XYZ file of C-alpha atoms in Angstrom:
270
model
C -29.562 -37.069 12.805
C -26.318 -37.801 11.654
C -25.479 -39.541 8.327
C -23.720 -43.834 8.444
C -21.376 -44.788 6.340
C -23.065 -46.446 3.465
C -23.012 -49.651 1.705
C -23.553 -49.832 -1.545
C -23.365 -52.429 -4.379
C -21.899 -51.398 -7.688
C -24.761 -50.948 -9.609
C -25.632 -48.595 -6.356
C -22.195 -46.438 -6.473
C -23.290 -46.387 -10.854
C -26.408 -45.475 -11.026
C -25.342 -42.293 -8.629
C -22.346 -41.821 -10.918
C -24.012 -41.481 -13.564
C -26.707 -39.068 -12.442
C -23.666 -36.917 -11.308
C -22.010 -37.249 -14.835
C -25.040 -35.836 -16.690
C -25.172 -32.781 -13.393
C -21.879 -32.144 -14.839
C -22.392 -32.791 -18.474
C -25.467 -29.937 -18.202
C -23.163 -27.288 -16.424
C -20.193 -28.031 -18.847
C -23.031 -28.062 -22.500
C -24.763 -24.942 -20.877
C -21.693 -22.443 -20.658
C -19.717 -24.162 -24.092
C -16.691 -25.887 -21.727
C -15.047 -29.137 -23.464
C -14.644 -32.227 -21.299
C -13.894 -35.466 -22.344
C -14.194 -39.147 -20.849
C -11.710 -40.259 -20.690
C -10.254 -43.874 -20.117
C -12.295 -46.546 -19.020
C -15.246 -44.299 -19.229
C -14.442 -43.167 -22.724
C -14.060 -47.348 -23.407
C -17.979 -47.871 -21.323
C -19.061 -45.187 -24.036
C -17.862 -46.954 -26.947
C -18.039 -50.358 -26.129
C -21.594 -50.541 -23.676
C -22.877 -47.315 -23.961
C -22.709 -46.651 -20.306
C -20.411 -48.017 -17.513
C -18.257 -51.048 -18.055
C -19.755 -53.326 -15.852
C -17.095 -54.025 -13.784
C -16.053 -50.903 -12.768
C -16.765 -48.441 -9.978
C -16.066 -44.923 -10.955
C -15.912 -42.243 -13.731
C -13.172 -40.548 -14.862
C -13.431 -37.227 -17.063
C -10.667 -34.646 -18.151
C -10.861 -31.467 -18.842
C -8.122 -28.485 -20.404
C -6.052 -26.856 -17.795
C -6.577 -23.949 -18.923
C -10.318 -24.327 -17.751
C -9.312 -25.423 -14.089
C -10.631 -22.053 -12.473
C -13.741 -21.642 -14.397
C -14.850 -25.309 -14.740
C -14.440 -25.378 -10.414
C -16.182 -21.840 -10.581
C -19.266 -22.883 -12.258
C -19.427 -26.942 -10.878
C -19.095 -25.017 -6.803
C -22.343 -22.408 -8.104
C -24.560 -24.678 -10.221
C -23.968 -28.713 -8.917
C -26.967 -29.875 -7.283
C -27.258 -29.525 -3.720
C -26.750 -33.472 -3.147
C -22.916 -33.251 -5.032
C -20.124 -30.884 -3.853
C -16.791 -30.120 -5.638
C -13.979 -31.306 -3.976
C -10.402 -29.503 -4.349
C -7.592 -28.364 -2.320
C -8.441 -25.547 -1.720
C -11.067 -25.217 0.162
C -10.529 -28.469 1.903
C -7.111 -28.756 3.851
C -7.281 -32.541 4.088
C -7.747 -33.299 0.566
C -5.299 -35.082 -0.955
C -4.847 -35.209 -4.545
C -4.005 -32.599 -7.601
C -6.758 -33.305 -9.474
C -10.659 -31.992 -7.923
C -14.236 -34.850 -7.777
C -17.054 -34.226 -7.775
C -18.238 -36.426 -4.474
C -22.075 -36.973 -2.857
C -22.600 -34.505 0.027
C -21.932 -35.755 3.473
C -20.147 -38.168 2.568
C -15.773 -39.161 1.563
C -15.390 -38.639 -2.760
C -12.548 -41.325 -1.910
C -14.396 -44.149 -3.329
C -17.722 -42.492 -4.866
C -16.478 -39.661 -7.515
C -15.752 -38.893 -10.570
C -12.459 -37.858 -11.042
C -11.889 -34.679 -13.181
C -8.189 -35.408 -14.559
C -6.557 -32.237 -16.096
C -4.476 -32.080 -19.708
C -1.608 -29.826 -20.726
C 0.560 -29.209 -22.882
C 3.158 -31.709 -23.648
C 7.011 -31.967 -24.618
C 7.764 -33.822 -27.844
C 11.391 -35.217 -26.602
C 11.507 -38.808 -25.169
C 13.799 -37.489 -22.920
C 12.164 -34.392 -22.255
C 8.530 -36.388 -21.910
C 10.509 -38.746 -19.047
C 11.524 -35.908 -17.053
C 8.335 -34.139 -17.454
C 6.218 -37.371 -16.457
C 8.824 -38.057 -13.481
C 8.368 -34.087 -12.230
C 4.532 -34.589 -12.373
C 4.168 -38.180 -10.474
C 7.289 -36.867 -7.825
C 4.672 -33.624 -7.005
C 1.457 -35.947 -7.122
C 3.251 -38.424 -4.473
C 4.221 -35.190 -2.494
C 0.931 -34.528 -1.885
C -0.986 -37.156 -1.711
C 1.559 -38.542 1.004
C 1.990 -35.842 2.807
C -1.681 -35.311 3.975
C -2.222 -39.012 5.073
C -5.724 -38.273 6.689
C -8.375 -40.867 7.980
C -11.030 -38.348 6.568
C -9.311 -39.319 3.402
C -8.151 -42.757 3.650
C -10.098 -44.120 5.789
C -9.780 -45.074 8.830
C -6.090 -45.934 10.645
C -6.865 -50.065 12.541
C -3.402 -51.273 11.981
C -0.740 -50.991 14.589
C 1.366 -50.433 10.824
C -0.458 -48.117 9.972
C -1.036 -46.325 13.244
C 3.423 -46.284 13.232
C 4.114 -44.593 9.437
C 1.680 -42.305 8.996
C 2.642 -39.691 11.270
C 6.428 -40.348 10.038
C 5.471 -40.636 6.289
C 3.540 -37.052 6.975
C 6.316 -35.641 9.417
C 8.872 -36.649 6.622
C 7.458 -35.663 3.676
C 6.532 -31.745 5.836
C 9.617 -30.630 4.224
C 7.558 -30.176 1.551
C 4.957 -27.237 2.293
C 1.841 -27.644 0.569
C 1.833 -24.022 -1.478
C 5.436 -25.126 -2.645
C 3.840 -28.520 -4.314
C 0.844 -26.765 -6.019
C 2.875 -23.889 -6.627
C 5.395 -26.427 -8.719
C 2.333 -28.233 -9.845
C 0.934 -25.525 -11.440
C 4.212 -24.287 -12.909
C 4.735 -28.050 -14.490
C 1.330 -27.516 -15.643
C 2.057 -23.989 -18.288
C 5.485 -25.316 -19.060
C 4.330 -26.044 -22.421
C 1.803 -24.015 -23.941
C -1.247 -26.051 -25.156
C -1.635 -24.118 -28.242
C 1.913 -24.212 -29.350
C 1.785 -28.003 -28.214
C 1.882 -31.140 -30.520
C 0.705 -33.631 -27.567
C -0.901 -33.203 -24.460
C -0.523 -35.539 -21.518
C -3.042 -36.431 -18.536
C -1.356 -34.403 -15.385
C -2.139 -37.131 -13.074
C 0.112 -39.852 -15.465
C -1.254 -42.956 -14.265
C -0.929 -44.718 -17.375
C 2.663 -43.491 -17.920
C 4.042 -42.831 -21.547
C 0.993 -43.804 -22.540
C -0.243 -40.061 -21.815
C 1.882 -38.622 -24.201
C -0.831 -38.234 -27.158
C -1.504 -36.422 -30.157
C -3.600 -33.241 -29.351
C -5.149 -34.334 -32.487
C -6.907 -37.232 -30.605
C -8.912 -34.725 -28.543
C -9.790 -31.840 -30.998
C -13.657 -30.547 -29.809
C -14.746 -34.719 -29.241
C -17.546 -36.500 -30.572
C -20.880 -37.380 -28.955
C -21.305 -40.986 -27.808
C -25.000 -42.225 -26.256
C -24.051 -43.141 -22.492
C -27.018 -44.548 -20.297
C -29.439 -42.313 -22.518
C -28.245 -39.347 -22.548
C -25.278 -38.335 -24.887
C -21.110 -37.340 -23.564
C -18.601 -36.163 -25.586
C -15.437 -38.629 -26.005
C -11.959 -37.872 -27.879
C -13.007 -37.177 -31.601
C -10.533 -39.871 -32.348
C -11.813 -42.417 -30.004
C -10.808 -45.343 -31.665
C -7.300 -43.985 -31.854
C -7.107 -42.907 -28.286
C -8.616 -46.357 -27.165
C -6.404 -48.268 -29.141
C -3.279 -46.133 -26.986
C -4.502 -47.221 -24.294
C -5.596 -50.104 -23.911
C -5.009 -51.811 -27.028
C -7.101 -54.052 -28.443
C -10.191 -52.071 -26.852
C -13.200 -54.444 -27.585
C -11.759 -57.459 -26.379
C -13.369 -58.129 -22.708
C -10.881 -58.843 -19.332
C -10.885 -62.356 -18.804
C -13.950 -63.272 -16.360
C -11.667 -62.633 -12.822
C -10.591 -59.276 -13.840
C -14.027 -59.157 -13.795
C -14.715 -59.517 -10.548
C -16.312 -56.781 -8.231
C -16.836 -56.618 -4.430
C -20.414 -57.798 -2.707
C -20.575 -54.192 -1.231
C -18.094 -50.614 -1.007
C -18.001 -48.427 2.209
C -18.939 -45.172 1.266
C -17.329 -43.405 4.813
C -19.424 -40.415 6.057
C -17.285 -36.949 5.809
C -18.050 -33.284 6.887
C -18.583 -31.285 3.683
C -20.349 -28.262 5.043
C -17.746 -25.813 3.652
C -17.659 -27.101 0.293
C-alpha cells in the first residue's frame, strides 16, 4: 500500500522531530561526536526546556571536520523509520547541508537541519567576502536543483514557466563544481587556528561570525525529558543571535497553520 501525504499539526511534527533528535543524540553520545543545538532549538532548550511552542523544526550543528564521520554513523545507526538526506546519494537534493527526515516522506518540512560549522576570518572585509561566497554557492546549488520532489508540486503557470528557465540558466554551474568550491571554502580557515566559527549556511548574515569560545565542548540542558548539548556560553550565543532572547515575540508572530502537509517521497535508496 502506497504512502499518502500527511496532514500533521504542529504538536505532531514536534513529537516526531523530538524523537528524531533523541535518536541522533544517542548516536552522537555513543561515539563521542560533538553536536550543538543551535538557533531556535537552543533557545527552546533554555527558555522552554523543549521545543519553542510555535516552532516547527529542529536545528543542530556539527563541525565541518566531523561531517564524514557524522554522515556514516547516521546512515548506519539511525532507526529504520528515519533517513539521512544529503546530496551525495540524492541527486535532486537542493541543500548544501544534511537533514534527517522520516522515511517515505520529503525532508523539506519534517526534518532536523544539520548545520556545518567551519573556521572563519577575523577581518571584517574578509568576513563579508567569505559570507557572500558561501551564500552564492548555496543559491546556485539550491536553485539549479529546483524539482518537485523537494520543493513540492509546481501548480501555477508562473512556476511551470519559471522553473525550467532557472534550471537552464544555472546549469552552466556544474553540481560538482559548486560542491568542490563549497568544501574549499569550508576548509579555507582551519578551525584549530581560528578564533571565530561560522555556520556555512549564513542564515543570520554577519551574526554568523561567532567566537569559538562560545561553543567549546558545550553544556547539557533539559529538553523534553532528556539531555541535549547547547553552546557552552549559551547566554552570550543567544544574546548575539536574538538580543533579549527571554522576551516572547508578539502574539501574531506566534501563530502557526492549523496543519502542515508532509509530502510523500521515495527514500528507499537513502
